[in-house]
XYZ file of C-alpha atoms in Angstrom:
311
model
C 108.648 -200.743 -2.109
C 107.893 -197.559 -4.030
C 106.772 -194.587 -1.960
C 103.699 -193.188 -3.699
C 102.973 -190.304 -1.339
C 105.189 -188.541 1.189
C 103.745 -185.820 3.417
C 106.525 -184.024 5.261
C 105.836 -181.598 8.139
C 102.713 -180.285 6.443
C 101.075 -177.173 7.858
C 97.899 -175.459 6.719
C 96.670 -172.028 7.720
C 93.558 -170.084 6.717
C 93.738 -166.314 6.550
C 90.476 -164.889 7.862
C 89.056 -161.453 8.469
C 88.091 -160.751 12.059
C 86.380 -157.454 12.901
C 86.750 -154.673 10.361
C 89.824 -155.123 8.198
C 91.841 -157.003 10.792
C 93.064 -160.380 9.609
C 94.065 -163.443 11.552
C 95.827 -166.666 10.636
C 94.012 -169.794 11.817
C 96.245 -172.863 11.770
C 94.342 -176.102 11.159
C 97.194 -178.521 10.382
C 100.632 -178.456 11.969
C 103.725 -180.626 11.468
C 101.774 -183.483 9.874
C 103.824 -186.278 8.292
C 102.931 -189.640 6.764
C 103.807 -191.909 3.839
C 101.815 -194.238 1.592
C 103.631 -196.958 -0.353
C 102.489 -198.935 -3.375
C 100.248 -201.814 -2.356
C 99.431 -200.299 1.034
C 96.242 -199.047 2.645
C 97.069 -196.337 5.175
C 94.183 -195.172 7.363
C 94.062 -191.642 8.763
C 91.837 -191.696 11.862
C 90.627 -188.783 13.949
C 87.584 -187.045 15.338
C 85.636 -184.426 13.404
C 87.667 -181.232 13.228
C 91.049 -182.952 13.421
C 91.924 -181.968 9.837
C 91.432 -185.246 7.953
C 89.526 -183.869 4.944
C 91.768 -180.797 4.746
C 94.728 -183.148 4.403
C 93.005 -184.791 1.421
C 92.193 -181.449 -0.204
C 95.758 -180.251 0.295
C 97.164 -183.310 -1.457
C 94.699 -182.880 -4.324
C 95.425 -179.158 -4.661
C 91.795 -178.102 -4.189
C 92.101 -175.838 -1.143
C 90.250 -172.489 -1.052
C 91.993 -169.278 -2.047
C 92.674 -168.170 1.537
C 94.626 -171.308 2.447
C 98.375 -171.191 2.997
C 100.223 -174.500 2.987
C 103.727 -175.187 4.270
C 105.929 -178.239 4.490
C 106.336 -180.675 1.618
C 104.331 -183.085 -0.535
C 106.026 -185.620 -2.782
C 104.352 -187.950 -5.277
C 106.440 -190.857 -6.577
C 109.629 -189.127 -5.491
C 108.992 -185.680 -7.032
C 107.500 -182.549 -5.433
C 103.718 -182.337 -5.678
C 102.770 -178.692 -6.077
C 99.370 -177.314 -7.080
C 100.198 -177.292 -10.807
C 101.390 -180.903 -10.814
C 98.424 -182.012 -8.707
C 96.101 -180.471 -11.295
C 97.623 -182.531 -14.123
C 97.471 -185.773 -12.105
C 94.114 -185.266 -10.396
C 91.428 -187.553 -11.761
C 94.035 -189.676 -13.553
C 96.923 -190.981 -11.465
C 95.581 -189.436 -8.254
C 91.865 -189.988 -7.673
C 89.426 -189.063 -4.930
C 86.647 -191.282 -3.654
C 84.664 -188.581 -1.828
C 82.450 -188.694 1.215
C 79.368 -187.385 -0.577
C 77.795 -188.795 -3.735
C 76.932 -185.227 -4.766
C 80.313 -185.162 -6.502
C 78.564 -186.875 -9.430
C 77.292 -184.458 -12.088
C 73.465 -184.511 -11.867
C 73.113 -183.488 -15.530
C 75.093 -186.361 -17.076
C 74.505 -190.095 -17.204
C 76.834 -192.423 -15.353
C 78.364 -193.711 -18.587
C 79.126 -190.231 -19.911
C 80.836 -189.331 -16.641
C 82.955 -192.471 -16.556
C 84.012 -192.014 -20.188
C 84.405 -188.221 -19.836
C 82.102 -187.785 -22.809
C 84.018 -190.157 -25.106
C 81.976 -192.326 -27.476
C 84.824 -194.548 -28.579
C 83.900 -198.258 -28.423
C 87.048 -198.994 -26.399
C 86.107 -196.424 -23.756
C 82.537 -197.721 -23.633
C 83.843 -201.252 -23.077
C 86.190 -199.990 -20.369
C 83.402 -198.193 -18.490
C 81.154 -201.254 -18.632
C 83.988 -203.440 -17.363
C 84.653 -200.998 -14.515
C 80.972 -201.020 -13.503
C 80.818 -204.802 -13.724
C 83.796 -204.993 -11.379
C 81.614 -203.390 -8.705
C 78.518 -205.473 -9.387
C 76.744 -202.963 -11.629
C 75.205 -203.943 -14.965
C 75.696 -202.060 -18.212
C 72.219 -200.547 -17.829
C 73.757 -198.396 -15.054
C 75.500 -196.406 -17.789
C 72.182 -194.926 -18.872
C 71.113 -193.785 -15.398
C 71.394 -190.282 -13.970
C 72.724 -189.844 -10.422
C 69.240 -189.184 -8.973
C 68.221 -192.669 -10.174
C 70.965 -194.369 -8.148
C 70.642 -195.647 -4.607
C 73.263 -194.472 -2.137
C 75.141 -197.759 -2.367
C 75.056 -197.754 -6.173
C 76.338 -194.178 -6.306
C 79.307 -195.075 -4.110
C 80.103 -198.037 -6.333
C 79.936 -195.758 -9.372
C 82.478 -193.469 -7.697
C 84.715 -196.473 -7.053
C 84.315 -197.620 -10.663
C 85.276 -194.139 -11.857
C 88.408 -194.288 -9.700
C 89.362 -197.799 -10.804
C 88.816 -196.996 -14.480
C 91.792 -194.617 -14.397
C 94.068 -197.337 -12.954
C 95.290 -194.835 -10.348
C 98.557 -194.869 -8.484
C 97.128 -193.012 -5.471
C 93.553 -193.326 -4.203
C 92.351 -190.862 -1.568
C 89.149 -192.116 0.042
C 87.528 -189.463 2.253
C 84.937 -191.078 4.572
C 83.722 -193.276 1.675
C 81.571 -195.513 3.895
C 79.579 -192.753 5.600
C 75.923 -193.763 5.901
C 76.459 -197.345 4.723
C 75.484 -200.393 6.744
C 78.204 -202.773 7.931
C 77.898 -205.184 4.993
C 77.974 -202.453 2.357
C 80.916 -200.769 4.091
C 82.820 -204.057 4.149
C 82.301 -204.474 0.392
C 83.613 -200.958 -0.259
C 86.689 -201.610 1.872
C 87.286 -204.866 0.033
C 87.462 -202.862 -3.189
C 90.186 -200.665 -1.667
C 92.206 -203.758 -0.890
C 91.746 -204.807 -4.523
C 93.076 -201.442 -5.713
C 96.085 -201.828 -3.426
C 96.656 -205.352 -4.749
C 96.852 -203.813 -8.235
C 99.741 -201.639 -7.039
C 97.993 -198.439 -5.937
C 98.587 -196.686 -2.643
C 95.350 -196.002 -0.744
C 94.901 -193.216 1.809
C 91.699 -194.076 3.703
C 90.352 -191.168 5.766
C 87.820 -192.072 8.441
C 86.591 -191.291 11.953
C 85.841 -195.011 12.493
C 88.857 -196.775 14.011
C 87.151 -200.167 14.081
C 86.432 -199.954 10.359
C 89.966 -198.776 9.623
C 91.464 -201.795 11.376
C 89.600 -204.182 9.069
C 91.422 -202.926 5.968
C 94.509 -200.861 6.848
C 98.126 -201.915 6.930
C 99.032 -198.873 9.017
C 97.009 -196.350 11.000
C 97.903 -192.669 11.424
C 96.056 -190.974 14.287
C 95.310 -187.227 14.151
C 94.466 -185.002 17.072
C 93.763 -181.274 16.725
C 95.576 -181.019 13.393
C 98.667 -183.024 14.315
C 99.766 -186.617 13.880
C 100.087 -188.108 17.362
C 100.836 -191.723 16.443
C 101.557 -194.001 13.512
C 101.163 -197.713 14.200
C 100.818 -200.987 12.352
C 97.218 -202.210 12.379
C 98.310 -205.265 14.353
C 99.681 -203.084 17.158
C 96.159 -202.343 18.405
C 95.105 -205.865 19.303
C 98.648 -206.639 20.467
C 98.589 -203.772 22.971
C 101.608 -201.993 21.468
C 100.075 -198.501 21.368
C 102.261 -195.535 22.239
C 100.077 -192.452 22.666
C 97.391 -192.039 25.362
C 94.895 -190.682 22.825
C 95.323 -193.743 20.597
C 94.836 -195.991 23.616
C 91.692 -194.027 24.518
C 90.303 -194.514 20.987
C 90.985 -198.240 21.262
C 89.348 -198.447 24.713
C 86.255 -196.637 23.399
C 85.431 -199.368 20.870
C 82.447 -201.601 21.720
C 84.668 -204.679 21.822
C 86.754 -203.037 24.560
C 83.930 -201.873 26.803
C 82.961 -198.541 25.214
C 85.047 -196.571 27.731
C 84.649 -192.844 27.000
C 87.355 -190.211 27.206
C 86.423 -187.092 29.155
C 86.796 -183.681 27.548
C 86.805 -182.443 23.966
C 89.380 -181.804 21.265
C 90.434 -178.137 21.045
C 89.375 -176.209 17.960
C 91.783 -174.106 15.899
C 92.204 -170.809 17.691
C 91.851 -172.452 21.121
C 95.267 -174.100 21.017
C 97.902 -172.749 23.371
C 101.428 -173.939 24.160
C 102.430 -177.404 25.252
C 100.907 -180.715 24.232
C 97.474 -180.353 22.627
C 96.224 -183.474 24.383
C 97.479 -182.423 27.841
C 94.084 -181.263 29.236
C 92.620 -184.741 28.631
C 95.698 -186.889 29.246
C 95.732 -189.243 32.248
C 99.553 -189.169 32.207
C 99.907 -185.378 31.951
C 102.872 -183.844 33.779
C 103.780 -180.170 34.270
C 106.198 -180.106 31.322
C 103.458 -181.476 29.029
C 101.568 -178.193 29.445
C 104.685 -176.096 28.870
C 106.583 -177.825 26.066
C 105.089 -179.168 22.813
C 106.332 -182.690 22.036
C 107.920 -183.529 18.698
C 106.994 -186.586 16.680
C 109.653 -189.304 16.677
C 110.268 -192.993 16.145
C 109.438 -195.107 19.183
C 108.957 -198.848 19.783
C 108.425 -199.749 16.126
C 106.099 -196.857 15.299
C 105.981 -193.084 15.608
C 104.595 -190.984 18.437
C 104.254 -187.361 19.567
C 104.486 -187.620 23.352
C 106.960 -186.692 26.097
C 106.316 -189.921 27.961
C 104.881 -192.617 25.683
C 103.771 -195.913 27.122
C 106.758 -198.141 27.677
C 109.343 -195.545 28.620
C 110.288 -191.951 29.291
C 110.969 -190.030 26.079
C 112.699 -187.069 27.697
């Protein structure tokens, strides 16, 4: 199976000015690794502030000027730097964004899908792409303000599918949609994967992720803490206490809350970032940061994952 995207020990730091001319480096991602293969939907799940959207922007090469990225990105086996991302972005690598404001308010839908082309072949392709998402050819003549929220999201999906992408990055694409509309959108991602694309689905909604994903990568405070097959959740094969807490908090599992809050960048000290909230925390968890490693058929960042002592 071809590896479409490989993220290897990615770190991301923002250089900020504090008081006066003093600068500080604020690390928002640290030692983050994941892979997306052709035909797969990989969900990245985490709370707000865990770094999910920054991961997407780093892959796309659209970070702000004060960002400093370390580690490695590879696309189809070759390094993915900012220059290469720019040539592939919008063609082989496409974004389905969280907000519909990414559509140009001054151009019709058809002009945006065809990138201004008036060739009959491109017009036919844009109409076919819209039809694939249940939109008639009259949609081509509409401006974004004339679209409902659901229509605008389907236009964004049509724009992505029209390029026949190899990598689709979907950043909270179901935000604000009801359950039925969200399910339709997720079904389209499975269709894109069936056509051979790799899909990176970024969401805060674990329950939604489990309806579509092959694998789930869980982020906490800018780090990957677990990677698991989607089937591991219902089967009870979870390795990290934070992942188990997310699973327990779902309505189907009794809505059990987890006390405490995720630390923000700048609040992180030594040791495990989850230690202050962890029911299995031991003294060494507060002193020594765990490394991510293979464990029980998945990957985990924990000194003592469920099922055995990792020391």
